[in-house]
Amino acid sequence: MKKRKYYLLCTIFCLLLIYAYHIRGAYVTQYKWKQTSGSGLIGGGVICFGNNSSYTYQWPIIKRGEEYCGIVLLCFDKRMMVFSLQDKSVGYYIYI
């Protein structure tokens, strides 16, 4: 029973480390993101961060102006999973 708890704690710790590493602001904001699924739409399906865009990213929130648009759940290998606060569903994005 102790071994099972130990492995479970180690797994949770490793997953939290991966989560914290891959959702850094610099990684997310250096790409333009295009939606690849039919749900979880933010804006028109393309998210751009930067000076000329109205979208901003402050871990883990995506905002447009002062409105909260989504929450980044996972970002790994240039793919991003976002929970859209507009239509209350999960959307998948890929960098372009």
mmCIF file with all atom_site columns, C-alpha atoms in Angstrom:
data_model
loop_
_atom_site.group_PDB
_atom_site.id
_atom_site.type_symbol
_atom_site.label_atom_id
_atom_site.label_alt_id
_atom_site.label_comp_id
_atom_site.label_asym_id
_atom_site.label_entity_id
_atom_site.label_seq_id
_atom_site.pdbx_PDB_ins_code
_atom_site.Cartn_x
_atom_site.Cartn_y
_atom_site.Cartn_z
_atom_site.occupancy
_atom_site.B_iso_or_equiv
_atom_site.pdbx_formal_charge
_atom_site.auth_seq_id
_atom_site.auth_comp_id
_atom_site.auth_asym_id
_atom_site.auth_atom_id
_atom_site.pdbx_PDB_model_num
ATOM 1  C CA . MET A 1 1  ? 0.000   0.000  0.000   1.00 0.00 ? 1  MET A CA 1
ATOM 2  C CA . LYS A 1 2  ? 2.878   2.411  0.784   1.00 0.00 ? 2  LYS A CA 1
ATOM 3  C CA . LYS A 1 3  ? 4.477   1.716  -2.596  1.00 0.00 ? 3  LYS A CA 1
ATOM 4  C CA . ARG A 1 4  ? 1.269   2.644  -4.386  1.00 0.00 ? 4  ARG A CA 1
ATOM 5  C CA . LYS A 1 5  ? 1.019   5.951  -2.500  1.00 0.00 ? 5  LYS A CA 1
ATOM 6  C CA . TYR A 1 6  ? 4.672   6.693  -3.229  1.00 0.00 ? 6  TYR A CA 1
ATOM 7  C CA . TYR A 1 7  ? 4.252   6.069  -6.969  1.00 0.00 ? 7  TYR A CA 1
ATOM 8  C CA . LEU A 1 8  ? 1.071   8.121  -7.045  1.00 0.00 ? 8  LEU A CA 1
ATOM 9  C CA . LEU A 1 9  ? 2.778   11.073 -5.329  1.00 0.00 ? 9  LEU A CA 1
ATOM 10 C CA . CYS A 1 10 ? 5.785   10.836 -7.663  1.00 0.00 ? 10 CYS A CA 1
ATOM 11 C CA . THR A 1 11 ? 3.509   10.745 -10.706 1.00 0.00 ? 11 THR A CA 1
ATOM 12 C CA . ILE A 1 12 ? 1.525   13.759 -9.541  1.00 0.00 ? 12 ILE A CA 1
ATOM 13 C CA . PHE A 1 13 ? 4.727   15.675 -8.795  1.00 0.00 ? 13 PHE A CA 1
ATOM 14 C CA . CYS A 1 14 ? 6.180   14.885 -12.248 1.00 0.00 ? 14 CYS A CA 1
ATOM 15 C CA . LEU A 1 15 ? 2.965   15.920 -13.981 1.00 0.00 ? 15 LEU A CA 1
ATOM 16 C CA . LEU A 1 16 ? 2.939   19.218 -12.080 1.00 0.00 ? 16 LEU A CA 1
ATOM 17 C CA . LEU A 1 17 ? 6.550   19.869 -13.120 1.00 0.00 ? 17 LEU A CA 1
ATOM 18 C CA . ILE A 1 18 ? 5.714   19.210 -16.771 1.00 0.00 ? 18 ILE A CA 1
ATOM 19 C CA . TYR A 1 19 ? 2.623   21.425 -16.489 1.00 0.00 ? 19 TYR A CA 1
ATOM 20 C CA . ALA A 1 20 ? 4.578   24.307 -14.960 1.00 0.00 ? 20 ALA A CA 1
ATOM 21 C CA . TYR A 1 21 ? 7.378   24.030 -17.531 1.00 0.00 ? 21 TYR A CA 1
ATOM 22 C CA . HIS A 1 22 ? 5.282   23.907 -20.683 1.00 0.00 ? 22 HIS A CA 1
ATOM 23 C CA . ILE A 1 23 ? 2.863   26.722 -19.966 1.00 0.00 ? 23 ILE A CA 1
ATOM 24 C CA . ARG A 1 24 ? 5.426   29.446 -19.524 1.00 0.00 ? 24 ARG A CA 1
ATOM 25 C CA . GLY A 1 25 ? 4.324   32.783 -20.926 1.00 0.00 ? 25 GLY A CA 1
ATOM 26 C CA . ALA A 1 26 ? 7.306   33.128 -23.258 1.00 0.00 ? 26 ALA A CA 1
ATOM 27 C CA . TYR A 1 27 ? 6.530   29.808 -24.941 1.00 0.00 ? 27 TYR A CA 1
ATOM 28 C CA . VAL A 1 28 ? 2.839   30.511 -25.464 1.00 0.00 ? 28 VAL A CA 1
ATOM 29 C CA . THR A 1 29 ? 3.233   34.108 -26.662 1.00 0.00 ? 29 THR A CA 1
ATOM 30 C CA . GLN A 1 30 ? 5.879   33.485 -29.310 1.00 0.00 ? 30 GLN A CA 1
ATOM 31 C CA . TYR A 1 31 ? 3.435   31.762 -31.682 1.00 0.00 ? 31 TYR A CA 1
ATOM 32 C CA . LYS A 1 32 ? 0.171   32.431 -33.443 1.00 0.00 ? 32 LYS A CA 1
ATOM 33 C CA . TRP A 1 33 ? -2.345  29.733 -32.565 1.00 0.00 ? 33 TRP A CA 1
ATOM 34 C CA . LYS A 1 34 ? -5.065  28.277 -34.815 1.00 0.00 ? 34 LYS A CA 1
ATOM 35 C CA . GLN A 1 35 ? -7.974  26.222 -33.563 1.00 0.00 ? 35 GLN A CA 1
ATOM 36 C CA . THR A 1 36 ? -8.051  22.606 -34.766 1.00 0.00 ? 36 THR A CA 1
ATOM 37 C CA . SER A 1 37 ? -11.247 21.387 -33.082 1.00 0.00 ? 37 SER A CA 1
ATOM 38 C CA . GLY A 1 38 ? -14.890 22.290 -33.437 1.00 0.00 ? 38 GLY A CA 1
ATOM 39 C CA . SER A 1 39 ? -15.326 23.430 -29.849 1.00 0.00 ? 39 SER A CA 1
ATOM 40 C CA . GLY A 1 40 ? -13.568 25.741 -27.437 1.00 0.00 ? 40 GLY A CA 1
ATOM 41 C CA . LEU A 1 41 ? -13.615 28.714 -29.798 1.00 0.00 ? 41 LEU A CA 1
ATOM 42 C CA . ILE A 1 42 ? -11.838 31.883 -28.723 1.00 0.00 ? 42 ILE A CA 1
ATOM 43 C CA . GLY A 1 43 ? -12.371 34.857 -30.990 1.00 0.00 ? 43 GLY A CA 1
ATOM 44 C CA . GLY A 1 44 ? -12.365 33.782 -34.627 1.00 0.00 ? 44 GLY A CA 1
ATOM 45 C CA . GLY A 1 45 ? -10.311 30.640 -34.047 1.00 0.00 ? 45 GLY A CA 1
ATOM 46 C CA . VAL A 1 46 ? -6.899  32.326 -34.332 1.00 0.00 ? 46 VAL A CA 1
ATOM 47 C CA . ILE A 1 47 ? -5.107  33.746 -31.295 1.00 0.00 ? 47 ILE A CA 1
ATOM 48 C CA . CYS A 1 48 ? -2.144  36.095 -31.712 1.00 0.00 ? 48 CYS A CA 1
ATOM 49 C CA . PHE A 1 49 ? -0.223  37.645 -28.850 1.00 0.00 ? 49 PHE A CA 1
ATOM 50 C CA . GLY A 1 50 ? 1.888   40.760 -29.118 1.00 0.00 ? 50 GLY A CA 1
ATOM 51 C CA . ASN A 1 51 ? 1.857   44.506 -29.642 1.00 0.00 ? 51 ASN A CA 1
ATOM 52 C CA . ASN A 1 52 ? -0.575  44.511 -32.592 1.00 0.00 ? 52 ASN A CA 1
ATOM 53 C CA . SER A 1 53 ? -3.011  42.054 -31.024 1.00 0.00 ? 53 SER A CA 1
ATOM 54 C CA . SER A 1 54 ? -5.805  42.577 -28.552 1.00 0.00 ? 54 SER A CA 1
ATOM 55 C CA . TYR A 1 55 ? -5.047  39.223 -26.835 1.00 0.00 ? 55 TYR A CA 1
ATOM 56 C CA . THR A 1 56 ? -2.778  39.003 -23.804 1.00 0.00 ? 56 THR A CA 1
ATOM 57 C CA . TYR A 1 57 ? -1.579  35.999 -21.834 1.00 0.00 ? 57 TYR A CA 1
ATOM 58 C CA . GLN A 1 58 ? -1.001  36.063 -18.085 1.00 0.00 ? 58 GLN A CA 1
ATOM 59 C CA . TRP A 1 59 ? -0.480  32.517 -16.864 1.00 0.00 ? 59 TRP A CA 1
ATOM 60 C CA . PRO A 1 60 ? -2.879  30.671 -17.251 1.00 0.00 ? 60 PRO A CA 1
ATOM 61 C CA . ILE A 1 61 ? -5.456  33.238 -18.441 1.00 0.00 ? 61 ILE A CA 1
ATOM 62 C CA . ILE A 1 62 ? -5.993  34.505 -22.006 1.00 0.00 ? 62 ILE A CA 1
ATOM 63 C CA . LYS A 1 63 ? -7.591  37.945 -22.066 1.00 0.00 ? 63 LYS A CA 1
ATOM 64 C CA . ARG A 1 64 ? -8.918  40.191 -24.818 1.00 0.00 ? 64 ARG A CA 1
ATOM 65 C CA . GLY A 1 65 ? -8.853  43.725 -23.526 1.00 0.00 ? 65 GLY A CA 1
ATOM 66 C CA . GLU A 1 66 ? -10.324 43.383 -20.031 1.00 0.00 ? 66 GLU A CA 1
ATOM 67 C CA . GLU A 1 67 ? -12.463 40.324 -20.858 1.00 0.00 ? 67 GLU A CA 1
ATOM 68 C CA . TYR A 1 68 ? -11.326 36.832 -19.832 1.00 0.00 ? 68 TYR A CA 1
ATOM 69 C CA . CYS A 1 69 ? -11.494 34.517 -22.867 1.00 0.00 ? 69 CYS A CA 1
ATOM 70 C CA . GLY A 1 70 ? -9.883  31.250 -21.831 1.00 0.00 ? 70 GLY A CA 1
ATOM 71 C CA . ILE A 1 71 ? -7.648  29.229 -19.557 1.00 0.00 ? 71 ILE A CA 1
ATOM 72 C CA . VAL A 1 72 ? -4.626  27.355 -20.912 1.00 0.00 ? 72 VAL A CA 1
ATOM 73 C CA . LEU A 1 73 ? -4.825  23.808 -19.571 1.00 0.00 ? 73 LEU A CA 1
ATOM 74 C CA . LEU A 1 74 ? -1.808  22.291 -21.304 1.00 0.00 ? 74 LEU A CA 1
ATOM 75 C CA . CYS A 1 75 ? 0.768   23.380 -23.825 1.00 0.00 ? 75 CYS A CA 1
ATOM 76 C CA . PHE A 1 76 ? 3.074   20.692 -25.169 1.00 0.00 ? 76 PHE A CA 1
ATOM 77 C CA . ASP A 1 77 ? 5.005   20.203 -28.404 1.00 0.00 ? 77 ASP A CA 1
ATOM 78 C CA . LYS A 1 78 ? 3.544   23.338 -30.040 1.00 0.00 ? 78 LYS A CA 1
ATOM 79 C CA . ARG A 1 79 ? -0.005  22.249 -29.289 1.00 0.00 ? 79 ARG A CA 1
ATOM 80 C CA . MET A 1 80 ? -2.218  23.961 -26.781 1.00 0.00 ? 80 MET A CA 1
ATOM 81 C CA . MET A 1 81 ? -5.369  22.867 -24.950 1.00 0.00 ? 81 MET A CA 1
ATOM 82 C CA . VAL A 1 82 ? -7.584  25.749 -23.834 1.00 0.00 ? 82 VAL A CA 1
ATOM 83 C CA . PHE A 1 83 ? -10.793 25.890 -21.848 1.00 0.00 ? 83 PHE A CA 1
ATOM 84 C CA . SER A 1 84 ? -12.900 28.572 -23.537 1.00 0.00 ? 84 SER A CA 1
ATOM 85 C CA . LEU A 1 85 ? -14.846 30.762 -21.138 1.00 0.00 ? 85 LEU A CA 1
ATOM 86 C CA . GLN A 1 86 ? -17.030 31.937 -24.035 1.00 0.00 ? 86 GLN A CA 1
ATOM 87 C CA . ASP A 1 87 ? -18.620 28.588 -24.917 1.00 0.00 ? 87 ASP A CA 1
ATOM 88 C CA . LYS A 1 88 ? -17.585 26.598 -21.797 1.00 0.00 ? 88 LYS A CA 1
ATOM 89 C CA . SER A 1 89 ? -15.746 23.821 -23.628 1.00 0.00 ? 89 SER A CA 1
ATOM 90 C CA . VAL A 1 90 ? -12.211 22.631 -24.345 1.00 0.00 ? 90 VAL A CA 1
ATOM 91 C CA . GLY A 1 91 ? -10.538 23.598 -27.610 1.00 0.00 ? 91 GLY A CA 1
ATOM 92 C CA . TYR A 1 92 ? -7.319  22.405 -29.202 1.00 0.00 ? 92 TYR A CA 1
ATOM 93 C CA . TYR A 1 93 ? -4.902  24.773 -30.928 1.00 0.00 ? 93 TYR A CA 1
ATOM 94 C CA . ILE A 1 94 ? -1.726  24.351 -32.958 1.00 0.00 ? 94 ILE A CA 1
ATOM 95 C CA . TYR A 1 95 ? 0.910   26.955 -33.702 1.00 0.00 ? 95 TYR A CA 1
ATOM 96 C CA . ILE A 1 96 ? 1.044   28.493 -37.180 1.00 0.00 ? 96 ILE A CA 1
#
